[in-house]
């Protein structure tokens, strides 16, 4: 029986082919619920030299364990066909960067997408019988897509 103080773990966002949406959900999940985002973003710092203190070794071991847990969450978020393409990636950062490169596209693709969004925004007009709220919603959808592409 659950108590009032028990916490329900949120579900890991599943990748459904819409990378931009999934990456925002997954980033939020790793930031807020698991505190693993820093490892995904920056990776595990390289150990300088062999004369590490015990405290430094413990810190690196703790980071490696968190990295394994972050990788586990990423593995659970993707299906088998995608998993097979990233099996050689050894850290959560490498997995994230690989997925980003594959599904977000190159800078040329991003520029083409932005140009299409600009044209769509410029051509946007209110339809006959359309409410202001619906028109404004369509504007926001395009603006949010542009923001996703760092515009």
mmCIF file of N, CA and C in Angstrom, residues 24-116:
data_model
loop_
_atom_site.group_PDB
_atom_site.id
_atom_site.type_symbol
_atom_site.label_atom_id
_atom_site.label_comp_id
_atom_site.label_asym_id
_atom_site.label_seq_id
_atom_site.Cartn_x
_atom_site.Cartn_y
_atom_site.Cartn_z
ATOM 1 N N UNK A 24 13.930 16.735 -25.795
ATOM 2 C CA UNK A 24 13.529 17.660 -24.721
ATOM 3 C C UNK A 24 12.976 16.890 -23.526
ATOM 4 N N UNK A 25 12.135 15.896 -23.789
ATOM 5 C CA UNK A 25 11.573 15.091 -22.703
ATOM 6 C C UNK A 25 12.660 14.319 -21.966
ATOM 7 N N UNK A 26 13.570 13.727 -22.733
ATOM 8 C CA UNK A 26 14.634 12.914 -22.136
ATOM 9 C C UNK A 26 15.600 13.780 -21.341
ATOM 10 N N UNK A 27 15.932 14.946 -21.866
ATOM 11 C CA UNK A 27 16.812 15.859 -21.133
ATOM 12 C C UNK A 27 16.177 16.253 -19.808
ATOM 13 N N UNK A 28 14.909 16.589 -19.851
ATOM 14 C CA UNK A 28 14.204 16.951 -18.623
ATOM 15 C C UNK A 28 14.176 15.784 -17.643
ATOM 16 N N UNK A 29 13.936 14.580 -18.151
ATOM 17 C CA UNK A 29 13.921 13.390 -17.309
ATOM 18 C C UNK A 29 15.276 13.185 -16.636
ATOM 19 N N UNK A 30 16.341 13.270 -17.413
ATOM 20 C CA UNK A 30 17.678 13.050 -16.859
ATOM 21 C C UNK A 30 18.115 14.176 -15.926
ATOM 22 N N UNK A 31 17.646 15.393 -16.181
ATOM 23 C CA UNK A 31 17.984 16.525 -15.303
ATOM 24 C C UNK A 31 17.244 16.441 -13.967
ATOM 25 N N UNK A 32 15.948 16.283 -14.043
ATOM 26 C CA UNK A 32 15.134 16.439 -12.841
ATOM 27 C C UNK A 32 15.006 15.181 -12.002
ATOM 28 N N UNK A 33 14.832 14.063 -12.618
ATOM 29 C CA UNK A 33 14.544 12.851 -11.859
ATOM 30 C C UNK A 33 15.784 12.044 -11.517
ATOM 31 N N UNK A 34 16.765 12.105 -12.354
ATOM 32 C CA UNK A 34 17.909 11.228 -12.170
ATOM 33 C C UNK A 34 19.223 11.970 -11.965
ATOM 34 N N UNK A 35 19.238 13.264 -12.234
ATOM 35 C CA UNK A 35 20.438 14.087 -12.062
ATOM 36 C C UNK A 35 21.634 13.534 -12.837
ATOM 37 N N UNK A 36 21.384 13.012 -14.033
ATOM 38 C CA UNK A 36 22.434 12.446 -14.853
ATOM 39 C C UNK A 36 22.783 13.325 -16.049
ATOM 40 N N UNK A 37 22.068 14.416 -16.242
ATOM 41 C CA UNK A 37 22.240 15.207 -17.448
ATOM 42 C C UNK A 37 23.664 15.730 -17.613
ATOM 43 N N UNK A 38 24.318 16.112 -16.526
ATOM 44 C CA UNK A 38 25.673 16.643 -16.628
ATOM 45 C C UNK A 38 26.610 15.639 -17.292
ATOM 46 N N UNK A 39 26.448 14.370 -16.986
ATOM 47 C CA UNK A 39 27.283 13.340 -17.622
ATOM 48 C C UNK A 39 26.975 13.203 -19.107
ATOM 49 N N UNK A 40 25.702 13.330 -19.461
ATOM 50 C CA UNK A 40 25.312 13.227 -20.863
ATOM 51 C C UNK A 40 25.845 14.430 -21.638
ATOM 52 N N UNK A 41 25.816 15.586 -21.006
ATOM 53 C CA UNK A 41 26.226 16.822 -21.665
ATOM 54 C C UNK A 41 27.751 16.962 -21.772
ATOM 55 N N UNK A 42 28.468 16.640 -20.694
ATOM 56 C CA UNK A 42 29.911 16.891 -20.674
ATOM 57 C C UNK A 42 30.751 15.631 -20.646
ATOM 58 N N UNK A 43 30.188 14.513 -20.268
ATOM 59 C CA UNK A 43 30.939 13.274 -20.191
ATOM 60 C C UNK A 43 31.699 13.143 -18.880
ATOM 61 N N UNK A 44 32.424 12.050 -18.763
ATOM 62 C CA UNK A 44 33.235 11.806 -17.577
ATOM 63 C C UNK A 44 34.582 12.485 -17.783
ATOM 64 N N UNK A 45 35.006 13.340 -16.834
ATOM 65 C CA UNK A 45 36.294 14.008 -17.014
ATOM 66 C C UNK A 45 37.436 12.991 -17.047
ATOM 67 N N UNK A 46 38.407 13.249 -17.900
ATOM 68 C CA UNK A 46 39.550 12.343 -18.034
ATOM 69 C C UNK A 46 40.426 12.446 -16.791
ATOM 70 N N UNK A 47 40.886 11.306 -16.308
ATOM 71 C CA UNK A 47 41.773 11.269 -15.144
ATOM 72 C C UNK A 47 43.178 11.648 -15.596
ATOM 73 N N UNK A 48 43.738 12.671 -14.969
ATOM 74 C CA UNK A 48 45.070 13.154 -15.344
ATOM 75 C C UNK A 48 46.130 12.418 -14.540
ATOM 76 N N UNK A 49 46.882 11.576 -15.207
ATOM 77 C CA UNK A 49 47.974 10.883 -14.541
ATOM 78 C C UNK A 49 47.522 9.686 -13.731
ATOM 79 N N UNK A 50 48.490 9.010 -13.150
ATOM 80 C CA UNK A 50 48.200 7.820 -12.363
ATOM 81 C C UNK A 50 48.286 8.077 -10.878
ATOM 82 N N UNK A 51 48.695 9.277 -10.481
ATOM 83 C CA UNK A 51 48.855 9.587 -9.065
ATOM 84 C C UNK A 51 47.599 10.252 -8.498
ATOM 85 N N UNK A 52 46.473 9.589 -8.630
ATOM 86 C CA UNK A 52 45.199 10.115 -8.152
ATOM 87 C C UNK A 52 45.011 9.776 -6.680
ATOM 88 N N UNK A 53 44.391 10.682 -5.973
ATOM 89 C CA UNK A 53 44.084 10.411 -4.572
ATOM 90 C C UNK A 53 42.914 9.448 -4.496
ATOM 91 N N UNK A 54 42.754 8.841 -3.347
ATOM 92 C CA UNK A 54 41.631 7.907 -3.158
ATOM 93 C C UNK A 54 40.298 8.622 -3.353
ATOM 94 N N UNK A 55 40.190 9.847 -2.872
ATOM 95 C CA UNK A 55 38.946 10.610 -3.017
ATOM 96 C C UNK A 55 38.639 10.865 -4.489
ATOM 97 N N UNK A 56 39.689 11.194 -5.262
ATOM 98 C CA UNK A 56 39.492 11.447 -6.688
ATOM 99 C C UNK A 56 39.097 10.162 -7.421
ATOM 100 N N UNK A 57 39.728 9.051 -7.056
ATOM 101 C CA UNK A 57 39.368 7.759 -7.647
ATOM 102 C C UNK A 57 37.924 7.395 -7.338
ATOM 103 N N UNK A 58 37.508 7.656 -6.093
ATOM 104 C CA UNK A 58 36.126 7.369 -5.700
ATOM 105 C C UNK A 58 35.156 8.243 -6.486
ATOM 106 N N UNK A 59 35.500 9.518 -6.659
ATOM 107 C CA UNK A 59 34.648 10.423 -7.437
ATOM 108 C C UNK A 59 34.495 9.925 -8.872
ATOM 109 N N UNK A 60 35.595 9.513 -9.474
ATOM 110 C CA UNK A 60 35.533 9.008 -10.855
ATOM 111 C C UNK A 60 34.724 7.718 -10.921
ATOM 112 N N UNK A 61 34.906 6.837 -9.935
ATOM 113 C CA UNK A 61 34.118 5.601 -9.900
ATOM 114 C C UNK A 61 32.630 5.902 -9.760
ATOM 115 N N UNK A 62 32.290 6.898 -8.921
ATOM 116 C CA UNK A 62 30.890 7.300 -8.765
ATOM 117 C C UNK A 62 30.331 7.851 -10.079
ATOM 118 N N UNK A 63 31.142 8.655 -10.774
ATOM 119 C CA UNK A 63 30.706 9.197 -12.067
ATOM 120 C C UNK A 63 30.511 8.083 -13.096
ATOM 121 N N UNK A 64 31.382 7.094 -13.077
ATOM 122 C CA UNK A 64 31.243 5.963 -14.005
ATOM 123 C C UNK A 64 29.968 5.178 -13.719
ATOM 124 N N UNK A 65 29.628 5.023 -12.441
ATOM 125 C CA UNK A 65 28.398 4.320 -12.078
ATOM 126 C C UNK A 65 27.176 5.117 -12.535
ATOM 127 N N UNK A 66 27.201 6.435 -12.330
ATOM 128 C CA UNK A 66 26.097 7.279 -12.801
ATOM 129 C C UNK A 66 25.995 7.229 -14.318
ATOM 130 N N UNK A 67 27.154 7.178 -15.002
ATOM 131 C CA UNK A 67 27.155 7.095 -16.450
ATOM 132 C C UNK A 67 26.504 5.795 -16.908
ATOM 133 N N UNK A 68 26.792 4.704 -16.222
ATOM 134 C CA UNK A 68 26.151 3.420 -16.552
ATOM 135 C C UNK A 68 24.640 3.503 -16.381
ATOM 136 N N UNK A 69 24.204 4.184 -15.336
ATOM 137 C CA UNK A 69 22.765 4.327 -15.110
ATOM 138 C C UNK A 69 22.129 5.217 -16.179
ATOM 139 N N UNK A 70 22.827 6.284 -16.569
ATOM 140 C CA UNK A 70 22.313 7.151 -17.635
ATOM 141 C C UNK A 70 22.232 6.373 -18.952
ATOM 142 N N UNK A 71 23.266 5.560 -19.251
ATOM 143 C CA UNK A 71 23.231 4.714 -20.452
ATOM 144 C C UNK A 71 22.045 3.758 -20.407
ATOM 145 N N UNK A 72 21.784 3.204 -19.236
ATOM 146 C CA UNK A 72 20.659 2.293 -19.081
ATOM 147 C C UNK A 72 19.340 2.993 -19.416
ATOM 148 N N UNK A 73 19.182 4.215 -18.954
ATOM 149 C CA UNK A 73 17.957 4.964 -19.270
ATOM 150 C C UNK A 73 17.857 5.238 -20.765
ATOM 151 N N UNK A 74 18.976 5.570 -21.393
ATOM 152 C CA UNK A 74 18.957 5.801 -22.841
ATOM 153 C C UNK A 74 18.630 4.515 -23.593
ATOM 154 N N UNK A 75 19.208 3.398 -23.150
ATOM 155 C CA UNK A 75 18.908 2.109 -23.789
ATOM 156 C C UNK A 75 17.422 1.765 -23.673
ATOM 157 N N UNK A 76 16.826 2.073 -22.521
ATOM 158 C CA UNK A 76 15.410 1.775 -22.325
ATOM 159 C C UNK A 76 14.510 2.676 -23.165
ATOM 160 N N UNK A 77 15.027 3.824 -23.581
ATOM 161 C CA UNK A 77 14.221 4.787 -24.326
ATOM 162 C C UNK A 77 14.158 4.483 -25.819
ATOM 163 N N UNK A 78 15.060 3.637 -26.304
ATOM 164 C CA UNK A 78 15.115 3.387 -27.742
ATOM 165 C C UNK A 78 14.804 1.927 -28.042
ATOM 166 N N UNK A 79 14.376 1.688 -29.281
ATOM 167 C CA UNK A 79 14.069 0.297 -29.641
ATOM 168 C C UNK A 79 15.314 -0.424 -30.149
ATOM 169 N N UNK A 80 15.176 -1.698 -30.398
ATOM 170 C CA UNK A 80 16.312 -2.563 -30.713
ATOM 171 C C UNK A 80 17.046 -2.146 -31.978
ATOM 172 N N UNK A 81 16.323 -1.733 -32.995
ATOM 173 C CA UNK A 81 16.976 -1.371 -34.255
ATOM 174 C C UNK A 81 17.906 -0.175 -34.074
ATOM 175 N N UNK A 82 17.519 0.768 -33.240
ATOM 176 C CA UNK A 82 18.374 1.922 -32.963
ATOM 177 C C UNK A 82 19.511 1.497 -32.042
ATOM 178 N N UNK A 83 19.197 0.664 -31.077
ATOM 179 C CA UNK A 83 20.201 0.191 -30.124
ATOM 180 C C UNK A 83 21.371 -0.474 -30.846
ATOM 181 N N UNK A 84 21.067 -1.229 -31.882
ATOM 182 C CA UNK A 84 22.121 -1.923 -32.620
ATOM 183 C C UNK A 84 23.081 -0.965 -33.313
ATOM 184 N N UNK A 85 22.637 0.263 -33.594
ATOM 185 C CA UNK A 85 23.515 1.231 -34.258
ATOM 186 C C UNK A 85 24.434 1.955 -33.279
ATOM 187 N N UNK A 86 24.164 1.839 -31.974
ATOM 188 C CA UNK A 86 24.988 2.564 -30.992
ATOM 189 C C UNK A 86 25.693 1.637 -30.013
ATOM 190 N N UNK A 87 25.709 0.354 -30.302
ATOM 191 C CA UNK A 87 26.324 -0.592 -29.374
ATOM 192 C C UNK A 87 27.803 -0.319 -29.118
ATOM 193 N N UNK A 88 28.495 0.292 -30.056
ATOM 194 C CA UNK A 88 29.913 0.555 -29.867
ATOM 195 C C UNK A 88 30.189 1.841 -29.083
ATOM 196 N N UNK A 89 29.172 2.550 -28.684
ATOM 197 C CA UNK A 89 29.336 3.779 -27.904
ATOM 198 C C UNK A 89 29.508 3.401 -26.440
ATOM 199 N N UNK A 90 30.555 3.961 -25.815
ATOM 200 C CA UNK A 90 30.906 3.510 -24.470
ATOM 201 C C UNK A 90 30.431 4.407 -23.332
ATOM 202 N N UNK A 91 29.964 5.610 -23.631
ATOM 203 C CA UNK A 91 29.467 6.494 -22.568
ATOM 204 C C UNK A 91 28.114 7.060 -22.957
ATOM 205 N N UNK A 92 27.411 7.571 -21.965
ATOM 206 C CA UNK A 92 26.107 8.192 -22.218
ATOM 207 C C UNK A 92 26.261 9.385 -23.155
ATOM 208 N N UNK A 93 27.330 10.150 -22.988
ATOM 209 C CA UNK A 93 27.577 11.302 -23.863
ATOM 210 C C UNK A 93 27.739 10.851 -25.308
ATOM 211 N N UNK A 94 28.524 9.792 -25.538
ATOM 212 C CA UNK A 94 28.723 9.291 -26.899
ATOM 213 C C UNK A 94 27.408 8.808 -27.514
ATOM 214 N N UNK A 95 26.590 8.146 -26.719
ATOM 215 C CA UNK A 95 25.287 7.677 -27.207
ATOM 216 C C UNK A 95 24.411 8.864 -27.582
ATOM 217 N N UNK A 96 24.326 9.851 -26.674
ATOM 218 C CA UNK A 96 23.490 11.035 -26.912
ATOM 219 C C UNK A 96 23.960 11.770 -28.165
ATOM 220 N N UNK A 97 25.270 11.990 -28.280
ATOM 221 C CA UNK A 97 25.798 12.707 -29.438
ATOM 222 C C UNK A 97 25.534 11.949 -30.733
ATOM 223 N N UNK A 98 25.624 10.624 -30.686
ATOM 224 C CA UNK A 98 25.363 9.804 -31.864
ATOM 225 C C UNK A 98 23.898 9.915 -32.295
ATOM 226 N N UNK A 99 22.997 9.829 -31.330
ATOM 227 C CA UNK A 99 21.567 9.959 -31.640
ATOM 228 C C UNK A 99 21.260 11.354 -32.181
ATOM 229 N N UNK A 100 21.855 12.358 -31.575
ATOM 230 C CA UNK A 100 21.633 13.742 -32.012
ATOM 231 C C UNK A 100 22.103 13.923 -33.444
ATOM 232 N N UNK A 101 23.303 13.422 -33.743
ATOM 233 C CA UNK A 101 23.842 13.562 -35.089
ATOM 234 C C UNK A 101 22.972 12.831 -36.111
ATOM 235 N N UNK A 102 22.521 11.646 -35.749
ATOM 236 C CA UNK A 102 21.744 10.839 -36.691
ATOM 237 C C UNK A 102 20.345 11.394 -36.920
ATOM 238 N N UNK A 103 19.685 11.820 -35.858
ATOM 239 C CA UNK A 103 18.266 12.174 -35.986
ATOM 240 C C UNK A 103 17.994 13.664 -36.063
ATOM 241 N N UNK A 104 18.898 14.488 -35.582
ATOM 242 C CA UNK A 104 18.645 15.924 -35.678
ATOM 243 C C UNK A 104 19.103 16.473 -37.018
ATOM 244 N N UNK A 105 20.056 15.828 -37.622
ATOM 245 C CA UNK A 105 20.479 16.224 -38.953
ATOM 246 C C UNK A 105 21.688 17.134 -38.940
ATOM 247 N N UNK A 106 22.224 17.305 -40.110
ATOM 248 C CA UNK A 106 23.391 18.154 -40.275
ATOM 249 C C UNK A 106 22.964 19.611 -40.330
ATOM 250 N N UNK A 107 23.930 20.494 -40.313
ATOM 251 C CA UNK A 107 23.614 21.924 -40.326
ATOM 252 C C UNK A 107 22.919 22.325 -41.625
ATOM 253 N N UNK A 108 23.263 21.663 -42.735
ATOM 254 C CA UNK A 108 22.606 21.983 -43.996
ATOM 255 C C UNK A 108 21.125 21.629 -43.950
ATOM 256 N N UNK A 109 20.808 20.473 -43.367
ATOM 257 C CA UNK A 109 19.410 20.059 -43.234
ATOM 258 C C UNK A 109 18.674 21.034 -42.318
ATOM 259 N N UNK A 110 19.345 21.438 -41.224
ATOM 260 C CA UNK A 110 18.724 22.383 -40.300
ATOM 261 C C UNK A 110 18.435 23.719 -40.989
ATOM 262 N N UNK A 111 19.378 24.189 -41.824
ATOM 263 C CA UNK A 111 19.152 25.447 -42.542
ATOM 264 C C UNK A 111 17.962 25.319 -43.480
ATOM 265 N N UNK A 112 17.857 24.187 -44.167
ATOM 266 C CA UNK A 112 16.732 23.967 -45.084
ATOM 267 C C UNK A 112 15.413 23.930 -44.318
ATOM 268 N N UNK A 113 15.429 23.274 -43.155
ATOM 269 C CA UNK A 113 14.215 23.232 -42.338
ATOM 270 C C UNK A 113 13.834 24.628 -41.859
ATOM 271 N N UNK A 114 14.821 25.414 -41.466
ATOM 272 C CA UNK A 114 14.551 26.781 -41.015
ATOM 273 C C UNK A 114 14.004 27.634 -42.157
ATOM 274 N N UNK A 115 14.565 27.481 -43.347
ATOM 275 C CA UNK A 115 14.055 28.234 -44.494
ATOM 276 C C UNK A 115 12.602 27.881 -44.762
ATOM 277 N N UNK A 116 12.267 26.608 -44.679
ATOM 278 C CA UNK A 116 10.878 26.178 -44.895
ATOM 279 C C UNK A 116 9.974 26.758 -43.818
#
